[in-house]
Coordinates of C-alpha atoms in Angstrom, one line a residue:
M12 CA -27.7 35.7 -23.9
T13 CA -25.4 32.9 -23.8
Y14 CA -27.0 29.6 -23.5
R15 CA -24.7 29.5 -20.5
R16 CA -26.8 32.0 -18.9
A17 CA -30.1 30.6 -20.3
V18 CA -30.0 27.6 -19.4
I19 CA -30.0 28.0 -15.2
P20 CA -33.9 29.7 -16.1
A21 CA -35.4 27.7 -18.6
L22 CA -34.5 24.5 -15.9
V23 CA -36.1 26.7 -13.3
G24 CA -39.5 27.0 -16.0
G25 CA -39.4 23.7 -17.2
L26 CA -39.7 21.9 -13.6
L27 CA -42.7 24.7 -13.0
I28 CA -44.5 23.7 -15.7
T29 CA -44.3 20.3 -15.0
L30 CA -44.3 20.6 -11.4
L31 CA -47.7 22.4 -12.2
L32 CA -49.5 20.2 -14.3
W33 CA -48.2 17.4 -12.4
W34 CA -50.2 19.1 -9.2
A35 CA -53.4 19.5 -12.2
G36 CA -53.0 16.5 -12.7
A37 CA -53.6 15.1 -9.3
S38 CA -56.3 17.2 -8.4
A39 CA -58.9 15.8 -10.7
Q40 CA -58.9 12.5 -7.9
A41 CA -60.7 15.5 -5.9
L42 CA -63.4 16.3 -8.0
Q43 CA -64.6 12.8 -7.6
L44 CA -65.7 13.2 -4.1
R45 CA -69.0 13.1 -2.8
G46 CA -68.8 16.9 -1.6
S47 CA -67.2 18.3 -4.7
T48 CA -70.8 19.0 -6.4
S49 CA -71.5 20.9 -3.4
V50 CA -68.3 23.6 -4.0
F51 CA -68.9 23.4 -7.8
D52 CA -72.6 22.8 -9.9
V53 CA -71.6 19.2 -11.4
D54 CA -71.3 21.3 -15.0
S55 CA -68.4 23.1 -13.4
V56 CA -67.3 19.9 -12.2
N57 CA -67.6 18.0 -15.7
E58 CA -65.4 20.5 -16.9
L59 CA -63.0 21.1 -14.6
R60 CA -62.4 17.1 -14.8
R61 CA -62.3 17.8 -18.9
W62 CA -58.8 20.1 -18.1
L63 CA -57.1 18.7 -15.7
T64 CA -57.7 14.3 -17.1
P65 CA -55.3 14.7 -19.6
W66 CA -52.2 15.9 -17.3
S67 CA -54.2 12.9 -14.6
Y68 CA -52.6 10.2 -13.2
D69 CA -55.3 8.1 -12.4
S70 CA -55.8 5.9 -15.1
S71 CA -59.4 4.8 -14.5
A72 CA -60.6 8.4 -14.2
A73 CA -58.7 9.0 -17.3
L74 CA -59.0 6.3 -19.9
S75 CA -63.5 6.6 -19.5
P76 CA -63.5 8.6 -23.4
Y77 CA -60.9 6.0 -24.9
G78 CA -62.1 2.8 -23.0
S79 CA -63.8 1.3 -20.0
A80 CA -62.0 1.4 -16.5
D81 CA -62.6 -2.1 -16.5
T82 CA -60.5 -2.5 -19.5
V83 CA -57.1 -1.1 -17.4
T84 CA -58.2 -2.3 -13.6
G85 CA -59.8 -6.4 -15.1
E86 CA -57.8 -8.9 -16.4
D87 CA -55.3 -7.4 -18.7
A88 CA -53.6 -4.7 -16.9
R89 CA -50.8 -4.3 -18.9
Y90 CA -53.6 -1.7 -20.4
A91 CA -53.0 0.1 -16.9
D92 CA -49.1 0.0 -17.8
L93 CA -49.4 1.5 -21.3
Y94 CA -51.1 4.6 -19.6
S95 CA -48.6 5.4 -17.1
T96 CA -45.8 4.9 -19.7
A97 CA -48.4 7.3 -21.5
M98 CA -48.1 9.9 -19.2
Q99 CA -44.3 9.4 -18.5
V100 CA -43.9 10.4 -22.0
R101 CA -46.5 12.8 -21.8
F102 CA -44.2 14.7 -18.5
V103 CA -40.9 14.6 -19.9
A104 CA -41.5 15.5 -23.5
L105 CA -43.7 18.6 -21.6
F106 CA -40.4 19.5 -19.7
A107 CA -38.2 18.7 -23.0
F108 CA -40.2 20.7 -25.3
F109 CA -40.6 23.6 -23.1
L110 CA -36.6 23.6 -22.0
A111 CA -35.8 23.6 -25.8
G112 CA -38.1 26.2 -26.7
A113 CA -37.3 28.4 -23.6
L114 CA -33.5 28.2 -24.3
L115 CA -34.1 29.5 -27.8
L116 CA -36.4 32.4 -26.8
L117 CA -33.8 33.1 -23.9
R118 CA -30.9 33.8 -26.1
R119 CA -32.2 35.7 -29.1
I120 CA -35.0 37.7 -26.6
P121 CA -33.0 38.1 -23.4
P122 CA -35.0 40.0 -21.0
T123 CA -33.1 43.2 -21.6
Q124 CA -32.6 46.6 -23.0
G125 CA -36.9 47.0 -22.9
R126 CA -37.3 43.5 -23.9
T127 CA -38.4 41.9 -20.6
P128 CA -42.1 42.5 -21.6
A129 CA -41.8 40.5 -25.0
T130 CA -39.8 38.0 -23.5
L131 CA -42.7 37.4 -20.4
L132 CA -45.3 37.1 -23.6
A133 CA -42.6 34.4 -25.5
L134 CA -42.7 32.1 -23.3
W135 CA -46.1 32.5 -22.2
A136 CA -47.2 31.6 -25.5
W137 CA -45.1 28.9 -25.6
C138 CA -46.7 26.9 -22.7
P139 CA -49.1 25.4 -24.3
A140 CA -47.6 25.6 -27.3
A141 CA -44.9 23.0 -25.4
A142 CA -48.0 21.5 -23.7
T143 CA -49.8 20.2 -27.4
L144 CA -46.2 18.8 -28.1
A145 CA -45.8 16.9 -25.2
V146 CA -49.6 15.6 -25.9
T147 CA -49.1 15.1 -29.2
V148 CA -46.3 12.8 -28.6
S149 CA -47.1 11.0 -26.2
A150 CA -50.8 10.4 -28.2
P151 CA -49.8 7.0 -29.4
W152 CA -49.6 5.5 -25.6
L153 CA -52.7 6.6 -24.8
I154 CA -54.9 5.5 -27.6
A155 CA -53.2 2.2 -27.3
S156 CA -54.2 2.1 -23.1
G157 CA -57.8 2.2 -24.1
G158 CA -58.1 -1.4 -26.0
R159 CA -59.1 -0.1 -29.2
G160 CA -56.1 1.4 -30.7
S161 CA -56.5 0.5 -33.9
Y162 CA -60.1 1.4 -34.1
R163 CA -60.6 5.2 -36.0
I164 CA -56.9 5.8 -34.3
L165 CA -57.3 9.3 -36.9
P166 CA -60.5 10.5 -35.1
R167 CA -59.2 9.9 -32.1
L168 CA -55.7 11.3 -32.6
A169 CA -56.5 14.5 -32.8
A170 CA -58.6 14.5 -30.2
V171 CA -56.2 13.4 -27.9
I172 CA -54.4 16.5 -29.3
A173 CA -56.5 18.6 -28.5
S174 CA -57.3 18.1 -24.9
S175 CA -54.1 19.9 -23.2
G176 CA -57.3 22.3 -22.0
P177 CA -56.4 25.7 -20.4
V178 CA -55.0 24.6 -17.2
A179 CA -51.7 25.0 -19.5
V180 CA -52.2 28.4 -20.3
L181 CA -53.1 29.0 -16.5
A182 CA -50.1 27.8 -15.8
G183 CA -47.8 28.8 -18.0
L184 CA -48.9 32.4 -16.8
V185 CA -47.0 31.3 -13.6
T186 CA -44.2 29.8 -15.7
A187 CA -44.0 33.0 -17.7
L188 CA -43.4 35.4 -14.2
L189 CA -40.7 33.1 -12.7
T190 CA -38.9 32.6 -15.7
V191 CA -37.9 36.2 -16.6
V192 CA -37.8 37.0 -12.9
V193 CA -34.4 33.9 -12.2
A194 CA -33.5 35.1 -16.0
R195 CA -33.2 38.8 -15.5
V196 CA -31.0 37.6 -12.6
A197 CA -28.7 35.3 -14.1
G198 CA -28.4 38.3 -17.0
K199 CA -27.3 40.8 -14.4
D200 CA -24.0 40.8 -15.4
A201 CA -23.8 40.7 -19.0
V202 CA -24.0 43.5 -21.5
P203 CA -26.6 43.3 -23.8
L204 CA -26.7 43.1 -27.3
P205 CA -28.3 46.8 -28.3
R206 CA -31.9 46.5 -30.5
R207 CA -31.4 45.7 -34.0
E208 CA -32.1 48.5 -36.5
V209 CA -34.6 47.0 -38.9
P210 CA -35.5 49.1 -42.3
P211 CA -39.4 49.9 -41.3
R212 CA -40.6 49.3 -44.8
A213 CA -39.2 45.7 -44.5
A214 CA -40.5 45.2 -41.5
R215 CA -43.8 45.8 -42.4
L216 CA -43.6 44.0 -44.9
A217 CA -42.7 41.1 -43.9
A218 CA -45.5 40.8 -41.0
S219 CA -47.8 41.6 -43.9
V220 CA -46.9 38.3 -45.1
G221 CA -46.6 36.6 -41.9
T222 CA -49.6 37.7 -41.4
A223 CA -51.6 36.7 -44.9
V224 CA -50.2 33.1 -44.0
V225 CA -52.4 33.1 -40.7
A226 CA -54.9 35.0 -42.4
L227 CA -55.3 31.8 -45.0
S228 CA -56.3 29.6 -42.1
L229 CA -58.5 32.1 -40.4
V230 CA -60.1 33.7 -42.9
V231 CA -60.4 30.6 -45.6
L232 CA -60.0 27.3 -44.3
S233 CA -61.8 27.9 -41.2
Y234 CA -64.9 29.3 -43.0
Q235 CA -68.2 26.5 -42.5
S236 CA -68.2 25.4 -45.9
V237 CA -64.4 25.3 -46.5
A238 CA -64.0 23.6 -42.9
A239 CA -66.9 20.7 -43.5
W240 CA -65.1 20.1 -47.1
I241 CA -61.6 19.5 -45.2
Q242 CA -63.1 17.1 -43.1
T243 CA -65.4 15.2 -44.9
S244 CA -63.6 14.8 -48.5
F245 CA -61.3 12.1 -47.2
S246 CA -62.8 8.3 -47.7
G247 CA -61.9 4.9 -48.5
A248 CA -60.4 2.1 -46.1
G249 CA -57.9 1.6 -43.3
L250 CA -56.7 2.8 -40.4
L251 CA -55.5 6.4 -42.1
S252 CA -59.2 6.8 -44.3
E253 CA -60.0 9.4 -41.6
P254 CA -57.4 12.5 -41.7
G255 CA -60.2 14.9 -41.7
D256 CA -60.4 15.3 -38.0
L257 CA -56.5 15.6 -37.7
L258 CA -56.9 18.4 -40.3
R259 CA -58.8 20.4 -39.3
Q260 CA -56.6 20.3 -35.5
W261 CA -53.3 21.5 -37.1
L262 CA -55.0 23.7 -39.8
L263 CA -57.8 25.6 -38.9
L264 CA -57.8 28.3 -36.4
G265 CA -61.6 29.2 -35.5
A266 CA -64.5 28.5 -37.2
W267 CA -67.1 31.4 -38.7
S268 CA -69.4 31.8 -41.0
G269 CA -72.3 33.8 -42.7
P270 CA -75.0 36.1 -40.5
S271 CA -77.6 33.6 -41.2
T272 CA -79.0 33.9 -37.6
A273 CA -77.8 36.3 -35.8
S274 CA -78.0 40.4 -36.5
V275 CA -75.3 41.9 -38.8
G276 CA -74.1 43.8 -35.7
Q277 CA -73.6 40.3 -33.6
W278 CA -71.9 38.8 -35.8
L279 CA -69.8 41.8 -36.8
L280 CA -69.1 41.8 -32.9
Y281 CA -67.5 38.1 -33.0
R282 CA -65.6 39.0 -36.5
A283 CA -63.9 41.5 -34.4
T284 CA -62.6 38.5 -32.0
D285 CA -60.7 37.5 -35.7
V286 CA -59.4 41.1 -36.9
L287 CA -57.5 41.2 -33.0
L288 CA -56.3 37.7 -33.9
L289 CA -54.6 39.0 -37.1
A290 CA -53.7 42.7 -35.3
V291 CA -51.5 41.1 -32.3
V292 CA -50.2 38.4 -35.2
W293 CA -49.1 41.5 -37.6
W294 CA -47.7 43.6 -34.8
S295 CA -45.3 40.8 -33.0
L296 CA -44.8 40.1 -36.8
R297 CA -43.6 43.6 -36.9
L298 CA -41.7 43.9 -33.8
L299 CA -40.2 40.4 -34.1
P300 CA -37.2 41.5 -36.3
G301 CA -36.0 44.0 -34.0
L302 CA -36.2 42.2 -30.7
L303 CA -34.3 39.2 -31.9
T304 CA -30.5 39.5 -31.2
R305 CA -30.0 37.3 -34.6
P306 CA -33.4 36.7 -36.4
T307 CA -32.5 32.8 -38.1
A308 CA -34.7 31.0 -39.3
P309 CA -35.5 29.1 -35.5
A310 CA -36.1 31.8 -33.5
M311 CA -38.4 33.3 -36.4
A312 CA -40.4 30.0 -36.2
V313 CA -40.6 30.1 -33.0
G314 CA -41.0 33.8 -32.5
A315 CA -44.2 33.4 -34.4
V316 CA -45.6 30.4 -33.6
C317 CA -45.4 33.1 -29.9
A318 CA -47.1 35.4 -31.8
T319 CA -49.8 33.2 -33.3
V320 CA -51.1 31.8 -29.4
L321 CA -50.6 35.1 -28.5
G322 CA -53.1 36.8 -30.8
L323 CA -55.1 32.9 -30.0
L324 CA -55.2 34.2 -26.4
A325 CA -56.1 37.9 -27.2
S326 CA -59.2 37.0 -29.3
Q327 CA -60.4 34.1 -27.2
I328 CA -60.2 36.7 -24.1
L329 CA -62.4 39.0 -26.0
H330 CA -64.4 36.3 -26.5
M331 CA -65.2 36.0 -23.4
A332 CA -66.1 39.6 -22.5
I333 CA -69.0 39.8 -25.3
D334 CA -70.0 36.3 -24.5
D335 CA -73.1 36.0 -22.6
T336 CA -73.6 32.4 -21.4
A337 CA -71.5 33.1 -18.1
D338 CA -74.6 33.2 -16.5
V339 CA -75.7 30.4 -17.9
W340 CA -72.7 27.6 -17.5
G341 CA -70.4 29.9 -14.9
P342 CA -67.1 30.8 -15.1
V343 CA -65.8 27.5 -15.6
H344 CA -67.0 27.2 -19.4
L345 CA -66.0 31.1 -19.9
L346 CA -62.4 30.3 -19.0
S347 CA -63.2 26.8 -21.0
P348 CA -62.4 28.1 -24.8
L349 CA -58.7 29.2 -23.7
G350 CA -56.3 27.4 -25.6
T351 CA -58.1 25.8 -28.3
G352 CA -56.4 26.3 -31.6
V353 CA -52.9 25.7 -30.3
P354 CA -52.5 23.2 -32.5
A355 CA -53.1 25.3 -35.5
A356 CA -51.1 28.3 -34.7
L357 CA -47.8 25.6 -34.4
T358 CA -48.9 24.5 -38.1
L359 CA -49.2 28.3 -38.9
G360 CA -46.6 30.1 -36.7
V361 CA -44.0 28.4 -38.1
A362 CA -44.7 28.7 -42.1
S363 CA -45.6 32.2 -41.1
G364 CA -42.2 33.0 -39.4
L365 CA -40.5 31.4 -42.4
A366 CA -42.3 33.6 -44.4
A367 CA -41.6 36.8 -43.0
L368 CA -37.7 35.9 -42.9
A369 CA -37.3 35.0 -46.5
T370 CA -39.8 38.1 -47.2
L371 CA -37.4 40.4 -44.8
R372 CA -34.1 38.8 -46.8
L373 CA -35.4 39.9 -50.0
A374 CA -36.8 43.5 -48.8
G375 CA -33.1 44.5 -47.6
D376 CA -32.6 42.7 -44.3
R377 CA -29.2 40.8 -44.4
D378 CA -29.3 40.3 -40.6
P379 CA -26.4 42.6 -39.7
V380 CA -25.4 41.5 -36.4
P381 CA -25.5 45.0 -33.7
S382 CA -22.3 46.0 -32.5
P383 CA -20.5 46.4 -30.4
V384 CA -20.7 42.4 -29.7
V385 CA -20.0 42.0 -26.3
A386 CA -19.2 38.6 -25.2
A387 CA -21.6 37.5 -22.3

């Protein structure tokens, strides 16, 4: 699919996810009404507010973790203006990041020739990734709007980056469905490129190398003692003296320890979620070179990010299925882990995709352009 054909569905998807998250943020005010606790329990209301606050323009409610409401509405209204600027940057960045990723994905994985499920999953995975990037870009304005922009800036930056929440995952599913439908309509008359033939040995080797990069974070860095060392091994003074929380966000895909307090069977059951994550990543990277019309470095990097996010979502859904706290905390709490670990998926996904591409080239796949090539 050419960029001329891909731009329409990408624009539709970008507008849709922006509107959905804007609407979700606007709905946060409804949770402050007196009757909200009669529909949900207090814990569920607080959890839903945590989901929606990162996308809310209501500064009095949203700034409570970073500053007081009096700071915004009292003697200095400039902080409220900073918060409004932060939200404007956030939504514009969300639209821009989704548009860029969707254009690349629709160009390289067009929803034709059996690629439609892959396109749908890739676009769905890209939505929380774009939301995380948008939250990251807007974080400096949001932190400054709290009135204490120079206090513990790195831990607060980490907290803001991790705040996009499950709402981006749920909105992303609707966005991906509509984007694929529009893309199929836009590419109806185009002559699609056939699927590439990738040497099986090269594809398996590239997938294994890319999965090993992800496993380094999931198995080694996410181990409890190593993760604690990453978070606490930095000392000193100044604004940049506490990067531990920030490094955890961008390097760790999970957290696990040995079976010290649980039975071995239960410990192995929860480790099955990590195995599922790696299996999804390996299988996705195994298929990715053949799904791409051309395995360029940007396409492999974005594709590997989507594969890692899909692995995270699959592991989190499995974790929800085996979790036994739903009766205690309710279904809202059960969905809360969705979307966690996406910052690390961005870091590890890019590294994994580039490592897989280098392995693919060294293993003998020299990126032949499918033939016949017919311009659409």
